[in-house]
Amino acid sequence: MLFVLLASVNHLAGHQLILFRRAGDLDPANVRFMVAANRWWRNLGGSASVLGALLIVVFGLPALDRAVPVSKQAAASATRHEIAGGVSLIPPVGALISKRTRSDAEEGTALFLIGPARYVVAVSRFEGDLPAASTRLRDKIQNMRGYQVTAGETPVMTASGLSGRAGTFTAPGRVGRYAAYLAPGHLIEVTVTGSESDLRMALERVDESMATIAYGGEQK
Amino acid sequence: MTTAAPSARRWRFSVTPTPRWSRALKSLQLPAFWVLAVVMTICAMRLFDLLSSPFARFPTATMTAIILFALYAVPFWLFISSMDFLEREPPLLLATAFAWGALVATTTAMPGNRALLGLLAKLISPDFAFAWGAAIVSPVIEELLKALGLVMIVLIARKQINSVLDGMVYGALIGLGFQVIENVFYSINAVEAANAGDQVGPVVATFFLRGFLAGLWSHTLFSAMAGAGIAWFLVRTDKSLIVRWLGLLTGLFLAWGIHFIWNSPILMDGMGSGGAGLLLGLLLKGLPALILVMGLLWVARHREASYYIDELRRLQDPMVATARELDTLEHGHLRADARKYGRDRAGKAGKKAVRAMQMAQAHLAVELSRSPDGLAGNDPVLIYSRDQVLAAREKLIQLGHPEAIASPMRPAVPRVVVLGIVAVLLLCALIWLAIQSMNAA
């Protein structure tokens, strides 16, 4: 990467080419033309270097990332993160924890970025039953402009035994999944949003992470 | 007979004047201009696409974030552009630098950052990526992309980068553009994470967090350092190529280094002891970088100013500039004091006349640097510039305030130092308030 940058900068040095050091016997008009042409080509070379560096960052690195497989060891070594109220999970492999807020010990949220997809887990106090929890999350989604729940809900369960209900929704330019889990005295709301291609790349890792949601005690 | 003052020799390599034949329209003939135009258009569309979804879901919060951080950028922009008083940069080029940071660097950094973070998690461990990812990934990707912006500026207008100060100005503006858009996205993430709909509360919290806790030692500083390195490489043609490469690498490495330190998990939670410890931790991580860049800026400004002032000094014409005016013109705080002194002695017209004189002298100094024969060559542009100075002198004489100098009665401690101390204390108070309001303890 540094090499590409330095290669670009090298085009800016303005060194005289050896060709022109020996061009004293040429017609001055021709020399000017050749110097200008030389500058034009150097400028093109510099621009191509910059463009190449941008393309490496935007397409090359993501392609390399996709090409490198996720090792089971790496996945297993992920640390469990507590959201709030004793609710914790293992983030998706390679996810970036973009934001974590906690209003008190019992309520908090975490936002993970997996590629362009967003994975939000929110924990809040709740005393109702699972259908009420699910309705609350569904209403919250449908109250956002342009968002529409698209299918019926299905029951889901985490590895630690927390039960919940999951569904899907759509919005202009993006789709999403949601799930509401019930823990003692708490509601765990999960939403995943992104474009269809974003979700396709992230969903497997998100599903693995959702399965690790647990309440209280030592979890692995 | 005019002779070069000794200091003129000393600073002669600090500035490579923009040649008279340099024209903005010539950039249209360069491939770099068209590459830049295409890249910027694509990235602007991508940014619009990235912002359209949060705007649809959280219109009030998104608009508040855009407005707040746009306003936040204004004093930064004014400060950065005022650094280059004597030889001002073309506004269109300054805007291009800002746009590269805002449009190109941000949108291209997103996939790059994510990919490199993913690679770190896979190749080393997710825990390592979580702890050190931001410190390793962001400086590598973002500093590269911002530095490429300055390379593009050089490719389309090489002759405008004629001192280290110019590189710092363009670099800082690229960083500022990046910082503004990045903060808008941080605000949107905060709204999303709050999971409470279209609320402005998380935006305001992010504004305090990113604006005051992290704002002063952020991308503007990092990129200014990289800009200094690139400009050093371009301008110091008196040095050997190895030294110039070393200067370039030093600038890039320092930019990367201060970004790495700022993003590193070291002192992330401060020094303990609640808010006071957090404040101390922030200052320990950010202040050395701020002092380093401000120190470099001071040296770069001083060198550039000395170079141009020497052009006027060589004329040895008190109607163009007296010795005391030259001393005043060299320092920003003295120039400001001279305008105030002009107002005290001759009212608003006095202030205006002093400003006009300073601008005319600066313009003449720059034109002198571009003309090898000086006034002896009967260059019409130079003669016009000198006439402007003489007209400004005439105005000053009419107002009974013949010299555009700083007040002889000015306080021993420059007002800028006092204002600086007050600003630092105010900033500490704001940071303290921000920490308290966010319940950091």
XYZ file of C-alpha atoms in Angstrom:
661
model
C 0.000 0.000 0.000
C 2.781 2.358 0.972
C 4.575 1.368 -2.205
C 1.598 2.449 -4.312
C 1.490 5.796 -2.544
C 5.213 6.311 -2.954
C 4.991 5.302 -6.589
C 2.345 7.990 -7.078
C 4.441 10.605 -5.325
C 7.446 9.642 -7.416
C 5.625 10.994 -10.446
C 5.576 14.411 -8.840
C 9.288 14.882 -8.376
C 9.735 16.804 -11.593
C 13.121 15.264 -12.350
C 14.607 15.978 -15.720
C 14.744 12.919 -17.885
C 18.173 12.030 -19.196
C 16.747 12.376 -22.691
C 16.228 16.093 -22.193
C 19.545 16.742 -20.534
C 21.064 15.928 -23.859
C 18.503 17.764 -25.920
C 20.406 21.024 -26.229
C 20.841 20.638 -29.968
C 17.131 20.220 -30.639
C 14.786 22.910 -31.871
C 13.488 24.759 -28.738
C 9.886 24.396 -29.935
C 10.338 20.643 -30.248
C 11.974 20.453 -26.823
C 9.034 22.328 -25.275
C 6.624 19.952 -26.982
C 8.563 16.911 -25.799
C 8.772 18.230 -22.233
C 5.020 18.903 -22.256
C 4.341 15.431 -23.655
C 6.601 13.927 -21.021
C 4.730 15.801 -18.289
C 1.403 14.598 -19.709
C 2.519 10.977 -19.596
C 3.937 11.387 -16.094
C 0.637 12.936 -15.050
C -1.220 9.993 -16.554
C 1.090 7.608 -14.702
C 0.500 9.397 -11.409
C -3.281 9.443 -11.928
C -3.273 5.746 -12.801
C -1.292 5.008 -9.628
C -3.795 6.892 -7.487
C -6.696 5.173 -9.222
C -4.977 1.814 -8.782
C -4.517 2.430 -5.062
C -8.207 3.349 -4.707
C -9.264 0.204 -6.566
C -7.013 -1.955 -4.383
C -8.631 -0.515 -1.248
C -12.219 -0.676 -2.523
C -12.164 -4.005 -4.369
C -8.828 -5.722 -3.754
C -8.875 -5.839 0.020
C -12.523 -6.987 0.284
C -11.796 -9.705 -2.296
C -8.804 -10.815 -0.268
C -10.915 -10.783 2.883
C -13.537 -12.968 1.221
C -10.850 -15.308 -0.072
C -9.399 -15.935 3.373
C -11.553 -18.497 5.140
C -12.717 -18.082 8.734
C -10.931 -20.643 10.852
C -12.903 -22.441 13.536
C -10.162 -21.623 16.019
C -10.547 -17.937 15.303
C -14.294 -18.143 15.711
C -14.016 -20.040 18.944
C -11.615 -17.575 20.481
C -14.081 -14.710 20.235
C -14.834 -13.090 23.553
C -18.329 -12.936 24.973
C -19.586 -9.365 25.290
C -22.189 -8.321 27.813
C -24.818 -5.952 26.468
C -26.726 -5.181 29.704
C -28.776 -6.890 32.436
C -26.710 -10.071 32.281
C -27.430 -10.590 28.574
C -24.345 -11.388 26.533
C -23.332 -12.712 23.135
C -20.341 -13.493 20.985
C -20.112 -10.939 18.147
C -19.971 -12.161 14.554
C -16.460 -12.994 13.406
C -14.782 -9.938 11.937
C -17.579 -7.629 13.051
C -16.767 -4.129 14.124
C -18.382 -2.992 17.352
C -19.370 0.420 16.170
C -21.361 1.660 19.107
C -22.193 0.471 22.570
C -24.488 2.354 24.913
C -25.740 1.505 28.345
C -28.249 3.727 30.147
C -27.913 1.651 33.334
C -26.908 -1.859 34.391
C -30.160 -3.323 33.086
C -30.574 -1.583 29.726
C -28.174 -1.130 26.828
C -27.533 -1.654 23.140
C -24.678 -2.689 20.882
C -24.310 -2.005 17.179
C -22.079 -4.305 15.141
C -21.072 -3.691 11.549
C -20.505 -6.785 9.443
C -19.470 -5.374 6.158
C -22.136 -2.824 5.291
C -24.784 -4.780 7.228
C -25.879 -3.511 10.641
C -26.592 -5.835 13.522
C -28.199 -4.191 16.543
C -28.866 -5.945 19.847
C -30.885 -4.024 22.441
C -31.685 -5.148 25.978
C -34.412 -3.499 28.043
C -36.539 -4.249 31.082
C -39.707 -6.138 30.181
C -42.352 -7.977 32.137
C -44.668 -9.209 29.346
C -44.805 -12.495 27.462
C -43.137 -13.442 24.173
C -46.026 -12.432 21.829
C -46.144 -9.010 23.512
C -42.362 -8.680 23.159
C -42.518 -9.614 19.504
C -45.392 -7.197 18.853
C -43.462 -4.373 20.485
C -40.445 -4.883 18.228
C -42.610 -5.352 15.120
C -44.501 -2.124 15.852
C -41.240 -0.289 16.354
C -40.010 -1.443 12.945
C -43.264 -0.633 11.173
C -43.322 2.829 12.718
C -40.145 3.698 10.846
C -40.901 5.407 7.569
C -41.022 2.968 4.658
C -40.481 -0.154 6.772
C -42.818 -3.073 6.373
C -42.798 -6.510 8.004
C -42.974 -8.987 5.157
C -43.706 -12.431 6.531
C -45.082 -14.321 9.451
C -42.954 -14.937 12.513
C -41.213 -18.176 13.331
C -40.099 -19.453 16.721
C -36.346 -19.402 17.374
C -34.152 -20.488 20.261
C -30.592 -19.691 21.298
C -28.020 -22.296 22.274
C -28.518 -21.387 25.928
C -32.265 -22.000 25.679
C -33.687 -18.475 25.382
C -36.804 -18.618 23.229
C -37.887 -15.957 20.812
C -39.741 -15.087 17.627
C -38.130 -13.941 14.380
C -39.377 -12.292 11.210
C -38.267 -10.307 8.215
C -38.933 -6.795 6.977
C -38.231 -4.640 3.982
C -37.528 -0.965 3.382
C -36.540 1.105 0.340
C -33.184 -0.243 -0.807
C -32.724 -2.667 2.061
C -34.088 -5.718 3.759
C -33.790 -6.925 7.302
C -34.409 -9.537 9.906
C -35.605 -9.103 13.442
C -35.910 -11.321 16.480
C -37.274 -10.765 19.969
C -36.032 -13.025 22.772
C -37.297 -13.132 26.268
C -35.005 -13.401 29.284
C -36.123 -13.131 32.927
C -37.281 -9.515 33.341
C -35.707 -8.482 30.036
C -36.513 -8.186 26.357
C -33.720 -8.745 23.849
C -34.418 -7.090 20.492
C -32.244 -7.993 17.524
C -32.384 -6.323 14.125
C -30.170 -6.914 11.133
C -30.402 -4.588 8.122
C -28.586 -4.112 4.858
C -28.982 -4.533 1.154
C -29.778 -8.048 -0.057
C -26.188 -8.705 -1.051
C -24.881 -7.282 2.245
C -27.147 -9.580 4.230
C -26.323 -12.586 2.121
C -22.653 -12.172 3.067
C -23.328 -11.479 6.742
C -26.292 -13.644 7.634
C -24.433 -16.829 8.411
C -22.164 -15.030 10.872
C -25.105 -13.126 12.351
C -27.072 -16.359 12.862
C -24.071 -17.858 14.648
C -23.843 -14.801 16.859
C -27.598 -14.774 17.617
C -27.366 -18.392 18.708
C -24.824 -17.350 21.371
C -27.168 -14.882 23.087
C -27.398 -15.911 26.723
C -28.671 -14.609 30.011
C -26.711 -14.663 33.308
C -24.033 -17.019 34.590
C -20.853 -18.158 32.936
C -21.413 -18.899 29.268
C -19.089 -20.280 26.682
C 21.586 49.241 -5.643
C 19.633 46.562 -3.843
C 21.272 43.670 -2.065
C 19.744 40.523 -0.709
C 19.442 40.499 3.054
C 21.241 37.577 4.757
C 17.951 36.012 5.819
C 16.808 35.927 2.190
C 19.559 33.437 1.516
C 18.552 31.481 4.573
C 14.935 30.977 3.474
C 15.525 30.823 -0.269
C 14.675 27.110 -0.456
C 11.578 27.341 1.751
C 9.319 28.430 -1.083
C 9.140 27.587 -4.770
C 7.049 30.455 -6.151
C 4.124 29.713 -8.418
C 5.213 30.802 -11.901
C 3.297 33.582 -13.602
C 2.322 31.302 -16.485
C 0.525 28.901 -14.172
C -3.188 28.931 -15.048
C -6.066 26.990 -13.528
C -7.504 26.140 -16.944
C -4.314 24.292 -17.881
C -5.401 21.599 -15.446
C -8.161 20.677 -17.887
C -5.493 19.313 -20.225
C -4.188 16.911 -17.607
C -5.426 13.320 -17.246
C -5.408 13.795 -13.456
C -8.169 16.385 -13.668
C -10.518 14.039 -15.477
C -9.631 11.083 -13.275
C -10.373 13.274 -10.260
C -13.687 14.417 -11.742
C -14.832 10.850 -12.436
C -13.705 9.533 -9.025
C -15.402 12.409 -7.205
C -18.657 11.958 -9.119
C -18.782 8.239 -8.374
C -17.925 8.767 -4.718
C -20.486 11.584 -4.356
C -23.167 9.224 -5.688
C -21.988 6.526 -3.286
C -22.102 8.932 -0.342
C -25.585 10.045 -1.334
C -26.614 6.396 -1.473
C -25.094 5.709 1.949
C -26.864 8.693 3.482
C -30.221 8.181 1.788
C -31.183 5.159 3.863
C -30.546 6.740 7.301
C -32.137 9.924 5.999
C -35.283 7.966 5.133
C -35.410 6.350 8.576
C -34.111 9.200 10.753
C -34.643 12.436 8.772
C -34.440 14.817 11.724
C -31.426 13.160 13.324
C -29.550 12.849 10.017
C -30.213 16.446 9.044
C -29.231 17.638 12.533
C -25.964 15.713 12.295
C -25.170 17.171 8.859
C -25.924 20.730 9.980
C -24.083 20.447 13.319
C -20.897 19.040 11.842
C -21.008 21.384 8.850
C -21.142 24.328 11.272
C -18.393 22.703 13.314
C -16.158 22.716 10.248
C -16.509 26.472 9.656
C -14.070 27.732 12.340
C -11.606 24.973 11.376
C -11.795 26.033 7.711
C -11.313 29.710 8.583
C -8.344 28.902 10.815
C -6.701 26.654 8.227
C -7.166 29.056 5.313
C -5.940 32.014 7.392
C -2.623 30.233 7.941
C -1.538 31.175 4.466
C -2.053 34.948 4.617
C 0.782 36.019 2.363
C 0.297 33.581 -0.490
C -3.308 32.505 -0.419
C -4.380 29.270 -2.063
C -7.054 29.206 -4.802
C -10.459 28.654 -3.131
C -11.446 26.091 -5.767
C -8.391 23.993 -4.933
C -9.105 24.280 -1.199
C -12.666 23.115 -1.862
C -11.313 20.223 -3.951
C -9.118 19.127 -1.049
C -12.076 19.255 1.344
C -14.253 17.371 -1.146
C -11.658 14.617 -1.572
C -11.668 14.061 2.192
C -15.462 14.217 2.455
C -16.460 12.271 -0.647
C -13.620 10.040 -1.767
C -11.614 9.193 1.343
C -14.700 8.381 3.445
C -16.532 6.230 0.923
C -13.433 4.295 -0.122
C -12.197 3.854 3.455
C -15.371 2.005 4.490
C -14.855 -1.188 2.463
C -11.094 -1.041 3.008
C -11.391 -0.701 6.775
C -13.918 -3.502 7.007
C -11.858 -5.838 4.860
C -8.620 -5.225 6.728
C -10.403 -5.629 10.044
C -11.876 -8.903 8.832
C -8.431 -10.063 7.744
C -6.969 -9.177 11.141
C -9.744 -11.133 12.859
C -9.193 -14.152 10.621
C -5.416 -14.148 10.460
C -4.629 -13.217 14.066
C -7.739 -13.392 16.233
C -11.098 -11.673 16.674
C -10.000 -10.514 20.133
C -6.892 -8.889 18.695
C -8.971 -7.286 15.947
C -11.417 -5.989 18.537
C -8.683 -4.537 20.750
C -6.195 -3.239 18.158
C -8.218 -3.184 14.929
C -9.072 0.499 15.061
C -5.463 1.400 15.879
C -3.987 -0.645 13.047
C -6.613 -0.591 10.320
C -7.778 3.039 10.352
C -4.330 4.679 10.167
C -3.189 2.336 7.368
C -6.269 2.737 5.162
C -7.406 6.243 5.990
C -4.018 7.960 6.008
C -3.239 6.351 2.667
C -6.504 7.514 1.127
C -6.160 11.043 2.447
C -2.539 11.256 1.299
C -3.683 10.157 -2.165
C -5.956 13.215 -2.127
C -2.955 15.469 -1.754
C -1.182 13.567 -4.515
C -4.174 14.289 -6.773
C -4.084 17.973 -5.816
C -0.422 18.032 -6.775
C -1.132 16.242 -10.032
C -3.714 18.810 -11.101
C -1.989 21.914 -9.707
C 1.638 21.103 -8.961
C 2.710 24.735 -9.000
C 0.312 25.680 -6.215
C 2.171 23.559 -3.680
C 5.104 25.866 -3.212
C 5.906 25.516 0.478
C 5.555 23.037 3.342
C 2.808 25.284 4.688
C 0.765 24.754 1.512
C 1.015 21.000 1.958
C -0.182 21.343 5.543
C -3.112 23.552 4.493
C -4.320 21.159 1.780
C -3.673 18.131 3.987
C -5.596 19.655 6.882
C -8.580 20.428 4.628
C -8.640 16.865 3.297
C -8.630 15.684 6.913
C -11.356 18.149 7.839
C -13.628 16.885 5.057
C -13.033 13.327 6.189
C -13.660 14.228 9.827
C -16.976 15.944 9.087
C -18.483 13.059 7.100
C -17.092 10.426 9.451
C -18.716 12.232 12.376
C -22.048 12.350 10.543
C -21.869 8.567 10.172
C -20.895 8.153 13.817
C -23.970 10.201 14.750
C -26.235 8.031 12.590
C -24.750 4.892 14.149
C -25.476 6.349 17.581
C -29.101 6.992 16.599
C -29.398 3.480 15.244
C -27.805 1.976 18.352
C -30.086 3.961 20.650
C -32.955 2.018 19.081
C -35.368 4.806 19.957
C -36.363 6.149 16.538
C -35.629 9.552 15.048
C -34.103 11.239 18.117
C -31.477 14.011 18.119
C -30.145 13.126 21.600
C -27.546 10.628 20.326
C -26.490 13.138 17.648
C -25.820 15.813 20.265
C -23.927 13.301 22.437
C -21.808 12.325 19.422
C -21.235 15.987 18.640
C -19.746 16.484 22.111
C -17.839 13.223 21.984
C -16.406 13.564 18.479
C -16.361 17.343 18.356
C -14.797 18.240 21.678
C -13.272 15.082 23.123
C -11.706 13.896 19.885
C -12.125 16.809 17.494
C -8.928 18.749 18.019
C -6.552 15.855 17.559
C -8.309 14.081 14.770
C -8.008 13.732 10.992
C -7.263 17.424 10.424
C -4.047 17.031 12.415
C -3.066 13.662 10.974
C -3.451 14.793 7.378
C -1.686 18.103 7.969
C 1.338 16.073 9.041
C 1.176 13.869 5.940
C 0.746 17.015 3.822
C 3.887 18.507 5.338
C 5.862 15.404 4.347
C 4.601 15.395 0.753
C 5.151 19.141 0.359
C 8.677 18.832 1.803
C 9.431 16.224 -0.852
C 8.149 18.509 -3.590
C 9.592 21.821 -2.479
C 13.016 21.016 -1.070
C 14.666 20.362 -4.386
C 17.898 21.726 -2.868
C 18.172 18.509 -0.834
C 19.343 15.183 -2.147
C 16.660 12.774 -3.298
C 17.363 10.488 -0.331
C 16.790 13.324 2.145
C 13.590 14.285 0.350
C 12.332 10.701 0.518
C 13.231 10.609 4.197
C 11.259 13.810 4.757
C 8.273 12.351 2.917
C 8.405 9.089 4.852
C 8.783 10.958 8.147
C 5.645 12.999 7.456
C 3.637 9.917 6.485
C 4.965 7.917 9.420
C 4.161 10.687 11.910
C 0.628 10.976 10.478
C 0.202 7.230 10.818
C 1.821 7.234 14.275
C -0.329 9.912 15.884
C -3.433 8.298 14.369
C -2.306 4.921 15.734
C -1.697 6.333 19.217
C -5.041 8.111 19.249
C -6.947 4.982 18.169
C -4.968 2.560 20.338
C -6.636 0.955 23.341
C -3.911 2.408 25.589
C -5.515 4.870 28.025
C -8.846 4.275 26.274
C -10.578 4.460 29.633
C -8.387 7.303 30.884
C -6.210 7.220 33.960
C -8.891 6.004 36.362
C -10.486 8.362 38.927
C -13.616 8.945 36.846
C -14.046 12.046 34.693
C -10.765 13.685 35.769
C -8.837 10.557 34.850
C -10.599 10.351 31.498
C -9.785 13.987 30.767
C -6.144 13.403 31.700
C -6.002 10.307 29.484
C -7.438 12.240 26.534
C -4.974 15.064 26.997
C -2.043 12.662 27.300
C -2.982 10.964 24.051
C -4.014 14.010 22.054
C -2.007 16.965 23.302
C 1.492 15.838 22.187
C 0.180 15.403 18.628
C -1.493 18.803 18.729
C 1.700 20.439 20.025
C 3.802 18.631 17.404
C 1.632 19.730 14.490
C 1.159 23.278 15.790
C 4.930 23.544 16.274
C 5.553 22.378 12.726
C 2.885 24.774 11.487
C 4.598 27.646 13.314
C 7.948 26.824 11.712
C 6.391 26.402 8.243
C 4.491 29.685 8.530
C 7.539 31.514 9.788
C 9.701 30.222 6.953
C 7.170 31.074 4.276
C 6.541 34.523 5.737
C 10.295 35.207 6.006
C 10.765 34.260 2.365
C 8.116 36.686 1.109
C 8.981 39.475 3.555
C 12.567 39.310 2.310
C 11.276 40.045 -1.183
C 9.860 43.335 0.115
C 12.905 44.024 2.295
C 15.175 43.825 -0.737
C 13.341 46.785 -2.291
C 14.516 49.007 0.594
C 11.675 51.377 -0.195
C 9.933 52.802 2.907
C 6.976 53.891 0.763
C 6.375 50.226 -0.040
C 7.139 48.880 3.426
C 8.954 50.351 6.402
C 11.165 48.191 8.594
C 8.512 48.183 11.313
C 5.814 47.208 8.828
C 7.925 44.297 7.651
C 8.271 43.072 11.248
C 4.499 43.409 11.672
C 3.641 41.698 8.402
C 5.664 38.641 9.337
C 3.491 37.592 12.288
C -0.235 36.907 12.302
C -0.835 38.322 15.770
C 1.068 41.526 14.916
C -0.963 41.938 11.708
C -4.145 41.645 13.752
C -2.782 44.101 16.305
C -1.886 46.543 13.496
C -5.479 46.497 12.253
C -6.710 47.134 15.784
C -4.174 49.936 16.199
C -5.384 51.429 12.913
C -8.961 51.383 14.190
C -7.922 52.960 17.505
C -6.155 55.799 15.705
C -8.359 56.385 12.669
C -11.613 54.509 13.251
C -13.089 51.886 10.963
C -11.524 53.554 7.921
C -8.119 53.160 9.600
C -8.657 49.454 10.161
C -9.801 49.026 6.579
C -6.827 50.970 5.232
C -4.355 48.920 7.278
C -5.939 45.718 6.015
C -5.759 47.019 2.431
C -2.085 47.896 2.923
C -1.286 44.442 4.328
C -3.077 42.735 1.439
C -1.330 44.927 -1.141
C 2.083 44.325 0.438
C 1.452 40.574 0.527
C 0.367 40.604 -3.114
C 3.448 42.593 -4.148
C 5.728 40.235 -2.203
C 4.257 37.225 -4.004
C 4.535 38.912 -7.406
C 8.144 39.893 -6.674
C 8.937 36.255 -5.914
C 7.538 35.295 -9.331
C 9.580 37.840 -11.255
C 13.335 37.181 -11.497
C 14.176 40.751 -12.549
C 12.070 42.470 -9.910
C 10.870 46.020 -10.481
C 13.900 46.722 -12.645
C 12.340 44.615 -15.392
C 9.376 47.021 -15.836
C 7.011 44.107 -15.415
C 3.471 45.595 -15.741
C 2.013 43.203 -13.127
C 4.683 44.214 -10.631
C 4.243 47.898 -11.367
C 0.475 47.558 -10.869
C 1.039 45.727 -7.576
C 3.457 48.400 -6.372
C 0.971 51.112 -7.364
C -1.653 49.370 -5.242
C 0.717 49.551 -2.266
C 1.434 53.203 -2.926
C -2.293 53.933 -3.172
C -2.830 52.193 0.169
C 0.040 54.264 1.618
C -1.574 57.434 0.341
C -4.826 56.476 2.046
C -3.016 55.813 5.322
C -1.246 59.174 5.124
C -4.587 60.904 4.518
C -5.957 59.246 7.645
C -2.988 60.481 9.690
C -1.773 56.934 10.334
C 1.069 56.509 7.836
C 2.457 53.168 8.984
C 0.540 49.849 9.172
C 2.316 48.729 12.315
C 1.386 47.021 15.553
C 0.758 49.278 18.527
C 3.932 50.251 20.395
C 1.787 50.122 23.545
C 0.624 46.559 22.990
C 0.887 44.248 26.008
C 4.161 42.408 26.550
C 2.303 39.110 26.357
C 0.656 38.969 22.913
C -3.103 38.870 22.951
C -2.997 35.685 20.896
C -1.198 33.927 23.778
C -3.801 35.113 26.283
C -6.612 34.083 23.944
C -4.902 30.732 23.404
C -4.719 30.061 27.142
C -8.366 31.087 27.591
C -9.339 28.835 24.662
C -7.456 25.868 26.158
C -9.123 26.392 29.548
C -12.512 26.750 27.862
C -11.869 23.597 25.875
C -10.925 21.681 29.026
C -14.150 22.922 30.647
C -16.174 21.807 27.610
C -14.470 18.404 27.600
C -15.158 18.103 31.313
C -18.812 18.999 30.757
C -19.023 16.508 27.897
C -17.567 13.749 30.065
C -19.910 14.574 32.912
C -22.959 14.765 30.671
C -22.171 11.394 29.149
C -21.744 9.843 32.580
C -18.251 8.719 31.655
C -17.299 7.976 35.231
